[in-house]
mmCIF file of C-alpha atoms in Angstrom:
data_model
loop_
_atom_site.group_PDB
_atom_site.id
_atom_site.type_symbol
_atom_site.label_atom_id
_atom_site.label_comp_id
_atom_site.label_asym_id
_atom_site.label_seq_id
_atom_site.Cartn_x
_atom_site.Cartn_y
_atom_site.Cartn_z
ATOM 1 C CA LYS A 1 81.080 75.349 -6.964
ATOM 2 C CA ASN A 2 83.400 77.338 -9.230
ATOM 3 C CA GLN A 3 86.407 75.207 -10.065
ATOM 4 C CA VAL A 4 89.267 75.067 -12.531
ATOM 5 C CA GLU A 5 91.005 71.742 -13.173
ATOM 6 C CA GLN A 6 94.177 71.333 -15.198
ATOM 7 C CA SER A 7 95.808 68.321 -16.780
ATOM 8 C CA PRO A 8 98.282 66.825 -16.843
ATOM 9 C CA GLN A 9 99.713 67.705 -13.443
ATOM 10 C CA SER A 10 103.224 67.509 -14.908
ATOM 11 C CA LEU A 11 104.736 66.940 -18.317
ATOM 12 C CA ILE A 12 108.226 66.270 -19.644
ATOM 13 C CA ILE A 13 109.009 66.872 -23.302
ATOM 14 C CA LEU A 14 112.105 67.137 -25.465
ATOM 15 C CA GLU A 15 113.282 70.474 -26.766
ATOM 16 C CA GLY A 16 111.735 71.304 -30.137
ATOM 17 C CA LYS A 17 108.602 69.219 -29.584
ATOM 18 C CA ASN A 18 105.066 70.545 -29.311
ATOM 19 C CA CYS A 19 102.735 70.030 -26.376
ATOM 20 C CA THR A 20 99.184 70.818 -25.297
ATOM 21 C CA LEU A 21 97.980 71.589 -21.798
ATOM 22 C CA GLN A 22 94.331 71.220 -20.805
ATOM 23 C CA CYS A 23 92.002 73.248 -18.602
ATOM 24 C CA ASN A 24 88.419 72.373 -17.639
ATOM 25 C CA TYR A 25 86.309 74.812 -15.667
ATOM 26 C CA THR A 26 82.897 74.962 -14.047
ATOM 27 C CA VAL A 27 82.828 78.726 -13.502
ATOM 28 C CA SER A 28 79.551 80.145 -14.807
ATOM 29 C CA PRO A 29 78.907 82.724 -15.944
ATOM 30 C CA PHE A 30 82.431 83.728 -16.725
ATOM 31 C CA SER A 31 83.950 86.848 -18.159
ATOM 32 C CA ASN A 32 87.322 85.708 -19.427
ATOM 33 C CA LEU A 33 89.920 82.967 -19.249
ATOM 34 C CA ARG A 34 93.651 83.507 -19.156
ATOM 35 C CA TRP A 35 96.813 81.471 -19.140
ATOM 36 C CA TYR A 36 99.777 82.465 -16.998
ATOM 37 C CA LYS A 37 103.360 81.253 -17.064
ATOM 38 C CA GLN A 38 105.132 81.026 -13.728
ATOM 39 C CA ASP A 39 108.852 80.412 -13.527
ATOM 40 C CA THR A 40 110.121 78.749 -10.367
ATOM 41 C CA GLY A 41 110.249 81.234 -7.504
ATOM 42 C CA ARG A 42 108.716 84.044 -9.544
ATOM 43 C CA GLY A 43 105.302 85.627 -9.945
ATOM 44 C CA PRO A 44 102.939 84.519 -12.745
ATOM 45 C CA VAL A 45 103.097 86.395 -16.050
ATOM 46 C CA SER A 46 100.105 86.610 -18.383
ATOM 47 C CA LEU A 47 100.387 84.776 -21.715
ATOM 48 C CA THR A 48 96.895 85.095 -23.196
ATOM 49 C CA ILE A 49 93.456 86.297 -22.224
ATOM 50 C CA MET A 50 90.207 85.367 -23.966
ATOM 51 C CA THR A 51 86.638 86.442 -23.420
ATOM 52 C CA PHE A 52 83.819 83.911 -23.609
ATOM 53 C CA SER A 53 83.156 84.908 -27.228
ATOM 54 C CA GLU A 54 86.706 84.227 -28.440
ATOM 55 C CA ASN A 55 87.882 80.832 -29.680
ATOM 56 C CA THR A 56 91.615 81.293 -29.981
ATOM 57 C CA LYS A 57 94.387 83.679 -29.049
ATOM 58 C CA SER A 58 98.067 83.493 -29.921
ATOM 59 C CA ASN A 59 101.175 84.937 -28.333
ATOM 60 C CA GLY A 60 104.253 83.894 -30.292
ATOM 61 C CA ARG A 61 104.694 80.131 -29.890
ATOM 62 C CA TYR A 62 101.780 79.972 -27.437
ATOM 63 C CA THR A 63 98.240 79.427 -28.747
ATOM 64 C CA ALA A 64 95.247 79.207 -26.431
ATOM 65 C CA THR A 65 91.850 77.867 -27.489
ATOM 66 C CA LEU A 66 88.524 78.118 -25.747
ATOM 67 C CA ASP A 67 85.321 76.104 -26.142
ATOM 68 C CA ALA A 68 82.701 77.835 -24.012
ATOM 69 C CA ASP A 69 80.126 75.129 -24.749
ATOM 70 C CA THR A 70 82.209 72.332 -23.250
ATOM 71 C CA LYS A 71 83.947 74.663 -20.787
ATOM 72 C CA GLN A 72 87.379 73.615 -21.930
ATOM 73 C CA SER A 73 90.515 75.486 -22.835
ATOM 74 C CA SER A 74 93.895 74.359 -24.061
ATOM 75 C CA LEU A 75 97.322 75.926 -24.352
ATOM 76 C CA HIS A 76 99.456 74.706 -27.223
ATOM 77 C CA ILE A 77 103.191 75.328 -27.191
ATOM 78 C CA THR A 78 104.990 75.011 -30.495
ATOM 79 C CA ALA A 79 108.677 74.154 -30.955
ATOM 80 C CA SER A 80 109.373 74.105 -27.238
ATOM 81 C CA GLN A 81 112.491 75.709 -25.804
ATOM 82 C CA LEU A 82 114.331 75.089 -22.569
ATOM 83 C CA SER A 83 113.040 78.417 -21.300
ATOM 84 C CA ASP A 84 109.483 77.105 -21.567
ATOM 85 C CA SER A 85 110.133 75.019 -18.458
ATOM 86 C CA ALA A 86 107.704 76.493 -15.943
ATOM 87 C CA SER A 87 104.293 76.070 -14.363
ATOM 88 C CA TYR A 88 101.353 77.051 -16.570
ATOM 89 C CA ILE A 89 98.268 78.236 -14.750
ATOM 90 C CA CYS A 90 94.734 78.495 -16.111
ATOM 91 C CA VAL A 91 92.690 81.276 -14.491
ATOM 92 C CA VAL A 92 89.002 82.044 -14.930
ATOM 93 C CA SER A 93 87.386 85.351 -14.101
ATOM 94 C CA PRO A 94 83.696 85.154 -13.100
ATOM 95 C CA ARG A 95 81.441 87.660 -14.832
ATOM 96 C CA ASN A 96 80.639 90.833 -12.915
ATOM 97 C CA VAL A 97 83.916 90.235 -11.172
ATOM 98 C CA TYR A 98 84.411 93.960 -10.705
ATOM 99 C CA ASN A 99 81.541 93.971 -8.265
ATOM 100 C CA GLN A 100 83.036 90.977 -6.545
ATOM 101 C CA GLY A 101 86.364 92.599 -5.841
ATOM 102 C CA GLY A 102 88.183 91.148 -8.807
ATOM 103 C CA LYS A 103 88.307 87.595 -7.523
ATOM 104 C CA LEU A 104 89.791 84.999 -9.849
ATOM 105 C CA ILE A 105 89.545 81.202 -9.857
ATOM 106 C CA PHE A 106 92.948 79.533 -10.284
ATOM 107 C CA GLY A 107 93.797 76.069 -11.526
ATOM 108 C CA GLN A 108 96.522 74.136 -9.750
ATOM 109 C CA GLY A 109 98.893 74.461 -12.700
ATOM 110 C CA THR A 110 100.722 72.103 -15.043
ATOM 111 C CA GLU A 111 104.448 71.746 -14.413
ATOM 112 C CA LEU A 112 106.228 71.587 -17.770
ATOM 113 C CA SER A 113 109.818 70.462 -18.051
ATOM 114 C CA VAL A 114 111.616 70.784 -21.391
ATOM 115 C CA LYS A 115 114.706 68.602 -21.679
ATOM 116 C CA PRO A 116 117.572 69.036 -24.157
ATOM 117 C CA ASP B 1 106.953 91.545 -12.585
ATOM 118 C CA GLY B 2 106.007 95.012 -13.870
ATOM 119 C CA GLY B 3 105.861 97.789 -11.329
ATOM 120 C CA ILE B 4 105.090 95.599 -8.335
ATOM 121 C CA THR B 5 107.802 94.889 -5.802
ATOM 122 C CA GLN B 6 107.721 92.517 -2.870
ATOM 123 C CA SER B 7 110.198 92.279 -0.048
ATOM 124 C CA PRO B 8 111.915 90.407 1.294
ATOM 125 C CA LYS B 9 112.390 87.626 -1.266
ATOM 126 C CA TYR B 10 113.001 85.103 1.520
ATOM 127 C CA LEU B 11 111.739 85.360 5.094
ATOM 128 C CA PHE B 12 112.212 83.075 8.050
ATOM 129 C CA ARG B 13 109.936 83.122 11.061
ATOM 130 C CA LYS B 14 110.218 81.538 14.434
ATOM 131 C CA GLU B 15 107.239 79.978 16.141
ATOM 132 C CA GLY B 16 105.062 82.613 17.800
ATOM 133 C CA GLN B 17 106.415 85.546 15.806
ATOM 134 C CA ASN B 18 104.482 87.983 13.668
ATOM 135 C CA VAL B 19 106.111 88.934 10.381
ATOM 136 C CA THR B 20 105.165 91.517 7.776
ATOM 137 C CA LEU B 21 105.534 91.111 4.025
ATOM 138 C CA SER B 22 105.839 94.239 1.938
ATOM 139 C CA CYS B 23 104.075 94.922 -1.363
ATOM 140 C CA GLU B 24 104.468 98.177 -3.303
ATOM 141 C CA GLN B 25 103.195 99.136 -6.742
ATOM 142 C CA ASN B 26 103.800 102.185 -8.915
ATOM 143 C CA LEU B 27 101.214 101.293 -11.550
ATOM 144 C CA ASN B 28 98.546 103.578 -10.078
ATOM 145 C CA HIS B 29 96.279 100.539 -9.701
ATOM 146 C CA ASP B 30 93.328 100.848 -7.367
ATOM 147 C CA ALA B 31 92.980 97.251 -6.258
ATOM 148 C CA MET B 32 95.582 95.055 -4.616
ATOM 149 C CA TYR B 33 95.559 91.400 -3.590
ATOM 150 C CA TRP B 34 97.444 88.887 -1.480
ATOM 151 C CA TYR B 35 97.609 85.225 -2.457
ATOM 152 C CA ARG B 36 99.146 82.167 -0.911
ATOM 153 C CA GLN B 37 100.614 79.428 -3.102
ATOM 154 C CA ASP B 38 101.281 75.898 -1.876
ATOM 155 C CA PRO B 39 102.722 73.039 -3.945
ATOM 156 C CA GLY B 40 100.120 71.300 -6.104
ATOM 157 C CA GLN B 41 97.411 73.854 -5.281
ATOM 158 C CA GLY B 42 96.029 76.848 -7.063
ATOM 159 C CA LEU B 43 96.588 80.325 -5.696
ATOM 160 C CA ARG B 44 94.284 81.110 -2.795
ATOM 161 C CA LEU B 45 93.119 84.611 -1.956
ATOM 162 C CA ILE B 46 93.983 85.909 1.514
ATOM 163 C CA TYR B 47 92.870 89.551 1.448
ATOM 164 C CA TYR B 48 92.090 92.172 -1.139
ATOM 165 C CA SER B 49 91.604 95.907 -1.219
ATOM 166 C CA GLN B 50 89.821 97.948 -3.843
ATOM 167 C CA ILE B 51 90.446 101.396 -2.386
ATOM 168 C CA VAL B 52 92.566 103.044 0.259
ATOM 169 C CA ASN B 53 91.504 102.391 3.859
ATOM 170 C CA ASP B 54 89.254 99.525 2.824
ATOM 171 C CA PHE B 55 89.913 95.795 2.490
ATOM 172 C CA GLN B 56 87.996 92.514 2.505
ATOM 173 C CA LYS B 57 88.765 88.984 3.586
ATOM 174 C CA GLY B 58 89.452 86.420 0.930
ATOM 175 C CA ASP B 59 89.042 82.667 1.208
ATOM 176 C CA ILE B 60 91.797 82.017 3.771
ATOM 177 C CA ALA B 61 92.094 85.204 5.881
ATOM 178 C CA GLU B 62 92.433 83.537 9.293
ATOM 179 C CA GLY B 63 95.815 84.251 10.877
ATOM 180 C CA TYR B 64 96.571 87.157 8.532
ATOM 181 C CA SER B 65 96.023 90.911 8.685
ATOM 182 C CA VAL B 66 96.498 93.754 6.212
ATOM 183 C CA SER B 67 96.357 97.527 5.975
ATOM 184 C CA ARG B 68 95.887 99.914 3.063
ATOM 185 C CA GLU B 69 96.920 103.364 4.220
ATOM 186 C CA LYS B 70 98.377 104.334 0.855
ATOM 187 C CA LYS B 71 97.323 103.463 -2.673
ATOM 188 C CA GLU B 72 100.801 102.183 -3.477
ATOM 189 C CA SER B 73 101.236 99.897 -0.476
ATOM 190 C CA PHE B 74 99.438 96.805 0.820
ATOM 191 C CA PRO B 75 101.480 95.051 3.539
ATOM 192 C CA LEU B 76 100.516 91.619 4.824
ATOM 193 C CA THR B 77 101.163 90.521 8.403
ATOM 194 C CA VAL B 78 101.358 86.818 9.120
ATOM 195 C CA THR B 79 100.436 86.444 12.770
ATOM 196 C CA SER B 80 101.253 83.696 15.227
ATOM 197 C CA ALA B 81 97.650 82.562 14.844
ATOM 198 C CA GLN B 82 98.442 81.232 11.358
ATOM 199 C CA LYS B 83 99.270 77.620 12.119
ATOM 200 C CA ASN B 84 100.895 76.669 8.843
ATOM 201 C CA PRO B 85 102.418 79.815 7.342
ATOM 202 C CA THR B 86 105.204 78.213 5.306
ATOM 203 C CA ALA B 87 104.302 79.061 1.698
ATOM 204 C CA PHE B 88 105.024 81.304 -1.259
ATOM 205 C CA TYR B 89 103.147 84.617 -0.986
ATOM 206 C CA LEU B 90 102.196 86.634 -4.034
ATOM 207 C CA CYS B 91 100.922 90.178 -4.201
ATOM 208 C CA ALA B 92 98.988 91.452 -7.212
ATOM 209 C CA SER B 93 97.380 94.664 -8.377
ATOM 210 C CA ARG B 94 94.577 95.235 -10.825
ATOM 211 C CA ARG B 95 93.709 97.540 -13.618
ATOM 212 C CA LEU B 96 90.363 97.577 -15.334
ATOM 213 C CA LEU B 97 90.243 97.631 -19.126
ATOM 214 C CA ALA B 98 86.947 98.228 -20.903
ATOM 215 C CA GLY B 99 86.739 96.247 -24.116
ATOM 216 C CA GLY B 100 83.374 97.016 -25.676
ATOM 217 C CA ALA B 101 80.857 94.705 -24.120
ATOM 218 C CA HIS B 102 83.583 92.825 -22.283
ATOM 219 C CA THR B 103 85.566 93.984 -19.316
ATOM 220 C CA TYR B 104 89.018 92.622 -18.653
ATOM 221 C CA ASN B 105 90.142 92.256 -15.107
ATOM 222 C CA GLU B 106 93.875 92.064 -15.584
ATOM 223 C CA GLN B 107 95.933 91.384 -12.484
ATOM 224 C CA PHE B 108 99.695 91.859 -12.416
ATOM 225 C CA PHE B 109 101.791 89.893 -9.963
ATOM 226 C CA GLY B 110 104.851 90.728 -7.941
ATOM 227 C CA PRO B 111 107.891 88.421 -7.701
ATOM 228 C CA GLY B 112 106.750 86.781 -4.462
ATOM 229 C CA THR B 113 108.062 86.201 -0.944
ATOM 230 C CA ARG B 114 108.901 82.735 0.296
ATOM 231 C CA LEU B 115 108.126 82.423 4.010
ATOM 232 C CA THR B 116 109.556 79.559 6.036
ATOM 233 C CA VAL B 117 108.805 78.769 9.654
ATOM 234 C CA LEU B 118 111.814 77.536 11.594
#
């Protein structure tokens, strides 16, 4: 069964600190993996997207890594800011997804809280 | 939120009522999607549509209905048959980017509608 599991479920860090969020998936074969940021009461916004052949992708203070062999991805946030407080969602796209209507497999999210 | 709008932002429903959530996009995307989000769970697909006048059931379609009469619009009706409709509903639309041997399936999300049953 295609699944995406994220850890930790929630995380509290102090402003200025770094943190790393984890994502394990069993989707196979897969086309790409993305990380979304979702502010409370808002829709998710894409942070990074990586194909199965990419190892890392950066977007400002956000760096995503992907190990296709172990089926793991991580999102590293550097020098956290209060505005980083949000839910971070790992999403995997099965290969040939276009023929499957564009379905995506969503993780349950990690709730990050950055405190001053 | 891009060019996807959802309305209303908050919606309250009484038991036994049908309610309709609006989703409009001006991105010229072909495909549109409806998701339900509950606390502690990943987004779950309700319905999706790849072209006008065609749509398919997702993983949790029971108690919901949709229509796709225009490319820009994909309204979702939550019927009285949906026993636990209180949730956050997200609409998304898709563009297809060809990247050499890889094909991205980027979905853009609207701001969401929070539905509460009274």
